[in-house]
Coordinates of C-alpha atoms and ligand atoms in Angstrom, one line a residue:
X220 CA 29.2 -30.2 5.4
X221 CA 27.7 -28.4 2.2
X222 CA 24.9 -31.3 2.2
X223 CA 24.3 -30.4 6.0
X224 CA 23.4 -26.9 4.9
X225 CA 21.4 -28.3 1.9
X226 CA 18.9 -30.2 3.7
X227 CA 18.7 -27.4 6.5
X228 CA 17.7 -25.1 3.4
X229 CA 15.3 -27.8 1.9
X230 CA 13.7 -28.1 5.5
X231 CA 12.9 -24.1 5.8
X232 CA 11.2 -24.2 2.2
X233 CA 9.2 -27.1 3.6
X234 CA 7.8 -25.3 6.6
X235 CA 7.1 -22.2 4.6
X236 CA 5.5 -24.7 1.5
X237 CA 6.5 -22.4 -1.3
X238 CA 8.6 -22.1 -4.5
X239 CA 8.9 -18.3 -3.9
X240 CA 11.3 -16.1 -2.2
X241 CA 11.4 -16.4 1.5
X242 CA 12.1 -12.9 3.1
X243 CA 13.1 -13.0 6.8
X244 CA 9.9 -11.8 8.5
X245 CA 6.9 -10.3 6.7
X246 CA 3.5 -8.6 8.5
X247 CA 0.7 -10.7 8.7
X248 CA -3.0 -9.0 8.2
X249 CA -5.2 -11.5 10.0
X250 CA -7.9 -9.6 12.1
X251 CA -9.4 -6.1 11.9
X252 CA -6.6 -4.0 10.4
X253 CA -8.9 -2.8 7.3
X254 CA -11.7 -2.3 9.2
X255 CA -10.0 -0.4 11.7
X256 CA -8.2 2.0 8.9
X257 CA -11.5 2.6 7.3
X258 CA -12.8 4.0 10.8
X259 CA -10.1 6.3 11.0
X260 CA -10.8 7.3 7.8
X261 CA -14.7 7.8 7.9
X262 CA -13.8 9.7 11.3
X263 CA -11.2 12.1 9.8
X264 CA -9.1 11.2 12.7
X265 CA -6.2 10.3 11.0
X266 CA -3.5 12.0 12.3
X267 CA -2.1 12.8 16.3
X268 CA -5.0 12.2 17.9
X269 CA -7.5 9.5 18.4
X270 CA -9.6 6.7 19.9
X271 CA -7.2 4.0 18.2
X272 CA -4.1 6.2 19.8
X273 CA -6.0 5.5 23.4
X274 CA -6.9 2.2 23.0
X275 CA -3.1 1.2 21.5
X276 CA -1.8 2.8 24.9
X277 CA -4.6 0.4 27.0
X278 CA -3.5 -2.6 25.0
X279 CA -0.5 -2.5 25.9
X280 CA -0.4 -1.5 29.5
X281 CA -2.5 -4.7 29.9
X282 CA -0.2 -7.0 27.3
X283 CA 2.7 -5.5 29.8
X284 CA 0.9 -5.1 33.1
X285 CA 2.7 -1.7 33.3
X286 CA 0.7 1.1 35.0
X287 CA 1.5 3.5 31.7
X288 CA 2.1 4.1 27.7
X289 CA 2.6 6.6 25.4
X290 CA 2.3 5.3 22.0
X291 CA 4.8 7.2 19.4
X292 CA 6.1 7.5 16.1
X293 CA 8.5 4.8 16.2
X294 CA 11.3 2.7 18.4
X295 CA 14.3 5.0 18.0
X296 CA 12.4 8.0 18.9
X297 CA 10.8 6.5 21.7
X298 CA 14.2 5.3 23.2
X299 CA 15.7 9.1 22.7
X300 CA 13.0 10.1 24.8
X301 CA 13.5 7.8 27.3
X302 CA 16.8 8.6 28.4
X303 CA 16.2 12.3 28.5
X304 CA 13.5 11.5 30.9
X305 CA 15.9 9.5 32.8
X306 CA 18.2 12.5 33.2
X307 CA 20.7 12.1 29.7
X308 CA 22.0 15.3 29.2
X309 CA 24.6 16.3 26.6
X310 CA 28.4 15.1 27.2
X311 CA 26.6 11.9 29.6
X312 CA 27.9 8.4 29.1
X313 CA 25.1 5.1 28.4
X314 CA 26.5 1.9 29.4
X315 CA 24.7 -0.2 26.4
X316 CA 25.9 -3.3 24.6
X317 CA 27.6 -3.2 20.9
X318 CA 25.9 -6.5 20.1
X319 CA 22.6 -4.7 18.8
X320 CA 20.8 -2.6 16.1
X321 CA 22.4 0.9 15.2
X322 CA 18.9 2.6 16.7
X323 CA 20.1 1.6 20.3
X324 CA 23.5 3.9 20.0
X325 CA 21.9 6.1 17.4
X326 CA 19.2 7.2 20.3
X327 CA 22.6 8.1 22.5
X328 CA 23.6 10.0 20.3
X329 CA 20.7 12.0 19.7
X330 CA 21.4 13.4 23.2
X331 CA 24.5 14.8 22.5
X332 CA 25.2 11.8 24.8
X333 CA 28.4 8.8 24.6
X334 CA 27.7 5.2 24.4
X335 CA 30.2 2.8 26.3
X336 CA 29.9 -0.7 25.2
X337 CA 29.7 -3.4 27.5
X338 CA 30.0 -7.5 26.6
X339 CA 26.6 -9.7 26.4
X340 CA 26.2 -13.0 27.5
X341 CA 26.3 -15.6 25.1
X342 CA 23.5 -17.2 25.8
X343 CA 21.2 -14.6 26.1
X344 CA 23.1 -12.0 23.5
X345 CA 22.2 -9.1 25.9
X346 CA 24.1 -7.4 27.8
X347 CA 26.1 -9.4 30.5
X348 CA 25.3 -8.5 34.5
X349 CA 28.8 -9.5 35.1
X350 CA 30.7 -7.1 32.7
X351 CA 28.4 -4.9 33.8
X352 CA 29.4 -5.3 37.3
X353 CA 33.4 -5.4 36.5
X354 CA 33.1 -2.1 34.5
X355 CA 31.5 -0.5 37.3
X356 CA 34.2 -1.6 39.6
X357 CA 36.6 -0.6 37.4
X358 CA 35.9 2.6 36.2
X359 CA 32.8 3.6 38.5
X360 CA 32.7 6.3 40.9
X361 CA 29.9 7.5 43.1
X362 CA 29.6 11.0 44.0
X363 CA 26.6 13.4 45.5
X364 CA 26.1 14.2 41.4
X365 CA 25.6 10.8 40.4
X366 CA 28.0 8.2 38.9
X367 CA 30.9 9.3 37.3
X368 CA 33.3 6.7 34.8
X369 CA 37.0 7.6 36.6
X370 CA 38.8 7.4 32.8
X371 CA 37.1 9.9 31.2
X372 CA 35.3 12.2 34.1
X373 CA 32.2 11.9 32.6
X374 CA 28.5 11.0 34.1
X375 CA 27.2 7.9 33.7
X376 CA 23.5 9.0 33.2
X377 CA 21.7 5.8 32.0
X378 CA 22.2 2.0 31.1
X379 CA 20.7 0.6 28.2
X380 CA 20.5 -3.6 27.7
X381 CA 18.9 -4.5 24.9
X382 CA 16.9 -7.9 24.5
X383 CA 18.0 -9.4 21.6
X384 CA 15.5 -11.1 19.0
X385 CA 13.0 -11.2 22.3
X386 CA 15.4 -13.4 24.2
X387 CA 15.5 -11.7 27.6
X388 CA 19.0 -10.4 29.4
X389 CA 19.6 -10.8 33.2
X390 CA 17.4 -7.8 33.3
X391 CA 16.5 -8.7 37.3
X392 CA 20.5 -8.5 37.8
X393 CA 21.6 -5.8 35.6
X394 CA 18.7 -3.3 37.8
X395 CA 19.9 -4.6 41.1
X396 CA 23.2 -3.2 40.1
X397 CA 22.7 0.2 38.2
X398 CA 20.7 0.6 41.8
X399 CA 23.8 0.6 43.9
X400 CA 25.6 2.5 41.6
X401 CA 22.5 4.9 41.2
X402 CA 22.5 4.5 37.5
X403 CA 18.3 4.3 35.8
X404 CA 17.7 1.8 33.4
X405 CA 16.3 2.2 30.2
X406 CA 15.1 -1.3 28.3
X407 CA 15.4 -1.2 24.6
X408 CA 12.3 -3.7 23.8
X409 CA 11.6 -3.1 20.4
X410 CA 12.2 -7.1 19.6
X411 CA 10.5 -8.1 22.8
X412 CA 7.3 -7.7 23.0
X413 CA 5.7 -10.5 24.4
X414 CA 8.8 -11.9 25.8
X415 CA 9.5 -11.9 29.9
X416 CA 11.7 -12.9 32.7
X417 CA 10.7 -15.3 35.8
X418 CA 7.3 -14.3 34.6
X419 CA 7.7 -10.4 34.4
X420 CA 7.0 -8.7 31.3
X421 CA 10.1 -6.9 29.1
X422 CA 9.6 -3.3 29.4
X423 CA 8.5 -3.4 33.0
X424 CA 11.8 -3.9 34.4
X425 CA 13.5 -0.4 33.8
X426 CA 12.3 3.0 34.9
X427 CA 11.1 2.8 31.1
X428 CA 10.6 0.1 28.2
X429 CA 10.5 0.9 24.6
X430 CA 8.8 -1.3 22.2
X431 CA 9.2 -1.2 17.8
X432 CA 6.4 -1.6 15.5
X433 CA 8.3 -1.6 12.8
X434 CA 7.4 -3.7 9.4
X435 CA 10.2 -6.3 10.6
X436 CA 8.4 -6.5 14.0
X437 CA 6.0 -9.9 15.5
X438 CA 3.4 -7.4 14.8
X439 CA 3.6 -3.7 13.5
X440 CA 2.0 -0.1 13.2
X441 CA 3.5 0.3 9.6
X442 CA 5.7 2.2 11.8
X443 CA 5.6 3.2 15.6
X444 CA 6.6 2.7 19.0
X445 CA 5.4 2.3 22.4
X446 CA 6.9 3.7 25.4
X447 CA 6.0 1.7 29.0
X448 CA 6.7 2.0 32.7
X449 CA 5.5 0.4 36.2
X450 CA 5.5 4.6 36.9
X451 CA 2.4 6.1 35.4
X452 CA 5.0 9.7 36.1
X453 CA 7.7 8.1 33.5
X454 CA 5.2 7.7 31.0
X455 CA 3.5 10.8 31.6
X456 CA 6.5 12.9 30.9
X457 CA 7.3 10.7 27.9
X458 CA 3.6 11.6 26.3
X459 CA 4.0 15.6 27.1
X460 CA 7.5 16.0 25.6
X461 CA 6.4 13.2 22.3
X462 CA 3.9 16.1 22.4
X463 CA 5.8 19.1 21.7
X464 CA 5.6 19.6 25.7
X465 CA 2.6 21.0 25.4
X466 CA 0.6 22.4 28.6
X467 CA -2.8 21.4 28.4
X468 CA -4.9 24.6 27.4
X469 CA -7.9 24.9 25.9
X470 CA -6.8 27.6 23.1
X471 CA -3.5 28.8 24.1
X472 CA -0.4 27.1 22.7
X473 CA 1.3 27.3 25.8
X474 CA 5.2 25.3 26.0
X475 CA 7.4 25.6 28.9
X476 CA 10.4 23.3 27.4
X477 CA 11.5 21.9 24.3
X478 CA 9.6 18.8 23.1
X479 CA 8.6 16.7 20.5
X480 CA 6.5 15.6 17.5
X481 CA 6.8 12.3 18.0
X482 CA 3.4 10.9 18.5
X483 CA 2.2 8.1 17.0
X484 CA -0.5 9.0 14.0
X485 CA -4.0 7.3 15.0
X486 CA -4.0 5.6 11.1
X487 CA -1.1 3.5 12.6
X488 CA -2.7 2.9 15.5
X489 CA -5.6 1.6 14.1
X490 CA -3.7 -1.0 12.7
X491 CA -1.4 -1.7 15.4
X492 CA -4.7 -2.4 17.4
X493 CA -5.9 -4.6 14.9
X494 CA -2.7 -6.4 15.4
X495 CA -2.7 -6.3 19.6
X496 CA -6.0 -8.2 19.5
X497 CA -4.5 -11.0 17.6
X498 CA -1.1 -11.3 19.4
X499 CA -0.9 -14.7 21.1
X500 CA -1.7 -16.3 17.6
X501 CA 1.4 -14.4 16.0
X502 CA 3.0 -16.0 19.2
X503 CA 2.0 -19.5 19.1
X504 CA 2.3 -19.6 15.2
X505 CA 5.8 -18.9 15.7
X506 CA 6.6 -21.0 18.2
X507 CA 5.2 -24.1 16.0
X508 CA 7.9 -23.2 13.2
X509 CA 10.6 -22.8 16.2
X510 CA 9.8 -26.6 16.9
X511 CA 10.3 -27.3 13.4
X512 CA 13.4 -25.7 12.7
X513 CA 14.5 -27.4 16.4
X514 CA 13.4 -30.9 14.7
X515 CA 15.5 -29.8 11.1
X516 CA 18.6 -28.9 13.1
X517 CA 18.9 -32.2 15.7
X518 CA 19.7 -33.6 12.8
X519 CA 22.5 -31.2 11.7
X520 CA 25.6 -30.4 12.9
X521 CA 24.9 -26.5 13.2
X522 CA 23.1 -25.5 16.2
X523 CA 19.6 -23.8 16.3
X524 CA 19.9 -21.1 19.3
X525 CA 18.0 -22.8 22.3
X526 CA 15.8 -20.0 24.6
X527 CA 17.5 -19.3 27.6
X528 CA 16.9 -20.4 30.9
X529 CA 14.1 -18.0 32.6
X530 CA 12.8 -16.4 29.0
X531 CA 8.9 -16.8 28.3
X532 CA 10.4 -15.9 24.6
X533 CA 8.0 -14.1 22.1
X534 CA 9.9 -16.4 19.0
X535 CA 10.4 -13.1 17.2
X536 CA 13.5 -14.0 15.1
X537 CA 15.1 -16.6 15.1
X538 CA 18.7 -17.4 14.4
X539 CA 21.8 -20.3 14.2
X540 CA 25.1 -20.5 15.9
X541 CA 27.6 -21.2 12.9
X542 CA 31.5 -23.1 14.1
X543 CA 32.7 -20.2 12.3
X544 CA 32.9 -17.4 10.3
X545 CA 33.8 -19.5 7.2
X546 CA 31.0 -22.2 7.9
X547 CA 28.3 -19.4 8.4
X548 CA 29.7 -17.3 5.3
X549 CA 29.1 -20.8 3.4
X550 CA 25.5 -20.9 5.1
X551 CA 24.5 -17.8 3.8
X552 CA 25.8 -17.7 0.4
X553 CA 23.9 -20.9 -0.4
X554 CA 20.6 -19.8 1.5
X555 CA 20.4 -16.4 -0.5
X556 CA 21.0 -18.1 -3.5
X557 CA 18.4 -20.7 -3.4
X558 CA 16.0 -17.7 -2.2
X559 CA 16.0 -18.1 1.1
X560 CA 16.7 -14.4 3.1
X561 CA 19.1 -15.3 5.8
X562 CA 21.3 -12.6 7.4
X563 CA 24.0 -12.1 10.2
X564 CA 23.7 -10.8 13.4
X565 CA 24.7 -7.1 13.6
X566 CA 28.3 -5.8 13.3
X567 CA 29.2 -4.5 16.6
X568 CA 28.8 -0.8 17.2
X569 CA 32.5 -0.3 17.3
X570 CA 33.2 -1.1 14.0
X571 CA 30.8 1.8 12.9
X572 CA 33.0 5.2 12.1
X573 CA 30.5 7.4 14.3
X574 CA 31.0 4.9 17.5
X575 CA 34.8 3.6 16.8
X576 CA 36.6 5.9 19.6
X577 CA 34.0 5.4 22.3
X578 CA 35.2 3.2 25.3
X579 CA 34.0 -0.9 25.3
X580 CA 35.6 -3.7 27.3
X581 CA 36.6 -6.9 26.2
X582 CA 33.5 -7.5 24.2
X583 CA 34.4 -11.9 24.2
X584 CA 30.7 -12.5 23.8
X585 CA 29.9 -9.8 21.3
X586 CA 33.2 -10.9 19.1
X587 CA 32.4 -14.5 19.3
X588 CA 28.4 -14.1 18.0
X589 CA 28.8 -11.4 15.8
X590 CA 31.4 -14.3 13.3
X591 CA 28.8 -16.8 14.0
X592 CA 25.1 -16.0 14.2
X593 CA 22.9 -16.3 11.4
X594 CA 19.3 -15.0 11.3
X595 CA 16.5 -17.8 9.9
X596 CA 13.1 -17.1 7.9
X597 CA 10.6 -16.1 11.0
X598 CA 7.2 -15.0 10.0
X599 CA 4.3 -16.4 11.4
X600 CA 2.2 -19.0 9.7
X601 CA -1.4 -18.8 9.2
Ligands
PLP811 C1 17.1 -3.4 19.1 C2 16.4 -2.3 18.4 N1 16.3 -1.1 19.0 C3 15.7 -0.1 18.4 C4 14.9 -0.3 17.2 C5 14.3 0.9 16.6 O1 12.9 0.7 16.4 P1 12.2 1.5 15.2 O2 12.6 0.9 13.9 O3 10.8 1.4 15.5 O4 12.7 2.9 15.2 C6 14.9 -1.6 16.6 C7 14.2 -1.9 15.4 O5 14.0 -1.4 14.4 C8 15.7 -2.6 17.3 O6 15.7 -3.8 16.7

């Protein structure tokens, strides 16, 4: 087995061609990111406002044929926002999944709100239309107020799927359903960005998407966020309340409800631009070292996670499905050691003290990947 892993791990430092350490996905500077920066500079627009703020939010209405952006400060804040426009108030329940970052339940949270974790699918790792559906049937109920869970009395204000590493969920199914039980969907994007579904961008799905721009991300802002939606009103009311719900005015600071400082600075915006214009070659780079590793791991007994059926997938990280724990334990023990940054999938939101009492289901999926799935080396390739 061991000699398995040790040519897997020869293989990776052979598509990266380097003696050095191998981190796990790195930005890559390959357009007009300095050039951009400089503008802002020689402009003295640096801060809230402008032109690369504008253009960001154009960019990516076109990359995700949605009608609206607002860019902001960064994933998490943009997803908090989200589900306050979609009507989270404090003591609500999100039906989310535990397979995912901590920022997913974190932005909950931040609304005084509960997450209830429902299974994923294993192929996919998103959140599963059919647990979806068998919670609702279980513990839904629909009255004139909304929907309302029958074991703890609360409402049901939002659903949250999540598309892990860029790999799309049964997004079409997982809407058709939160519709009949009146539920809005929010799409936690931030690893998608470039992925879709049957040909349909991510983000454009839900009554909102939220993208990250995070270091980590296929590109980045240094930090930031986008916010889209098919409704130019959704996005609207996410760029007034990201802006401290300000009324327009020309002198008078005039606020009629509690908002936000969570726009996105134009200084990352200039590079996120920069970024944008060069995004199908961060794509297609990273699709070429997907057909590698696909090549290294035929020959292995340790399977490279295949892209599931109906995802245009954006290759943002990429990951292996270990027998076990013990095999993948082995896996990443020998990979970090020879300097190779390998990691596992998240622990499930349960096992975290601040979500351990809130209500899951049988979570079969989430249990099963979250022993066995290993994240690989996944940066684009000049
Ligand atoms: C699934 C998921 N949701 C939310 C976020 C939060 O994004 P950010 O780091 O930009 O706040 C991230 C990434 O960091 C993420 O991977």
């Amino acid at each position: 087995m061991s000699n398995n892993f040790e040519a897997i791990i020869r293989g990776i430092r052979k598509s990266f061609n380097t003696k050095e350490f191998i981190p796990l996905h790195v930005p890559q500077f390959w357009g007009k990111e300095k050039e951009n920066l400089l503008d802002t500079i020689d402009s003295t627009f640096v801060s809230s406002v402008g032109a690369f703020v504008n253009k960001v939010e154009e960019q990516m209405t076109d990359l995700t044929k949605t009608a609206k952006a607002a860019a902001v400060v960064n994933g998490t804040a943009g997803l908090q926002v989200s589900l306050r426009i979609a009507g989270v108030n404090p003591g609500d329940e999100v039906l989310t999944q535990a397979l995912t970052f901590v920022a997913t339940a974190n932005s909950i949270a931040y609304n005084h709100a509960s997450p209830v974790f429902i299974d994923v699918d294993k192929d996919t790792m998103g959140l599963s239309p059919i647990a979806l559906k068998n919670f609702l049937e279980e513990f839904g109920d629909l009255r004139e107020e909304g929907c309302f869970n029958k074991k703890t009395n609360k409402r049901i204000a939002a659903c949250m799927p999540m598309h892990t590493f860029g790999f799309m969920c049964r997004i079409d199914e997982i809407v058709a359903i939160c519709d009949d039980w009146e539920i809005p969907v929010v799409e936690d994007a931030a690893e998608a960005l470039g992925s879709s579904y049957k040909g349909i961008s991510a983000g454009k799905f839900g009554q909102t998407g939220v993208f990250s721009f995070n270091g980590n991300k296929i590109i980045t802002a240094g930090g930031g966020g986008v916010i889209v939606s098919r409704e130019p009103e959704f996005a609207e009311k996410a760029k007034y309340l990201t802006t401290t719900a300000k009324v327009p005015h020309k002198w008078e600071y005039v606020h009629q409800e509690m908002g936000y400082n969570f726009r996105m600075p134009n200084l990352n915006a200039a590079l996120l631009s920069a970024q944008l214009d060069n995004f199908d070659h961060y794509k297609s780079s990273k699709a070429e070292l997907y057909l590698e590793y696909k090549a290294l791991f035929e020959g292995s007994n340790v399977e490279l996670v295949s892209i599931p059926k109906d995802t245009n997938w954006n290759y943002w990280l990429m990951s292996a499905c270990f027998e076990d724990k013990k095999e993948r334990d082995v896996f990443l023990e020998k990979s970090n050691e020879s300097g190779i940054m390998t990691r596992p999938i998240w622990q499930l939101m349960y096992r975290l003290p601040m979500y351990e009492n809130c209500q899951k289901d049988e979570q079969l999926n989430a249990e099963f990947l979250e022993q066995r799935i290993v994240n690989m080396p996944s940066s684009a390739r000049k």
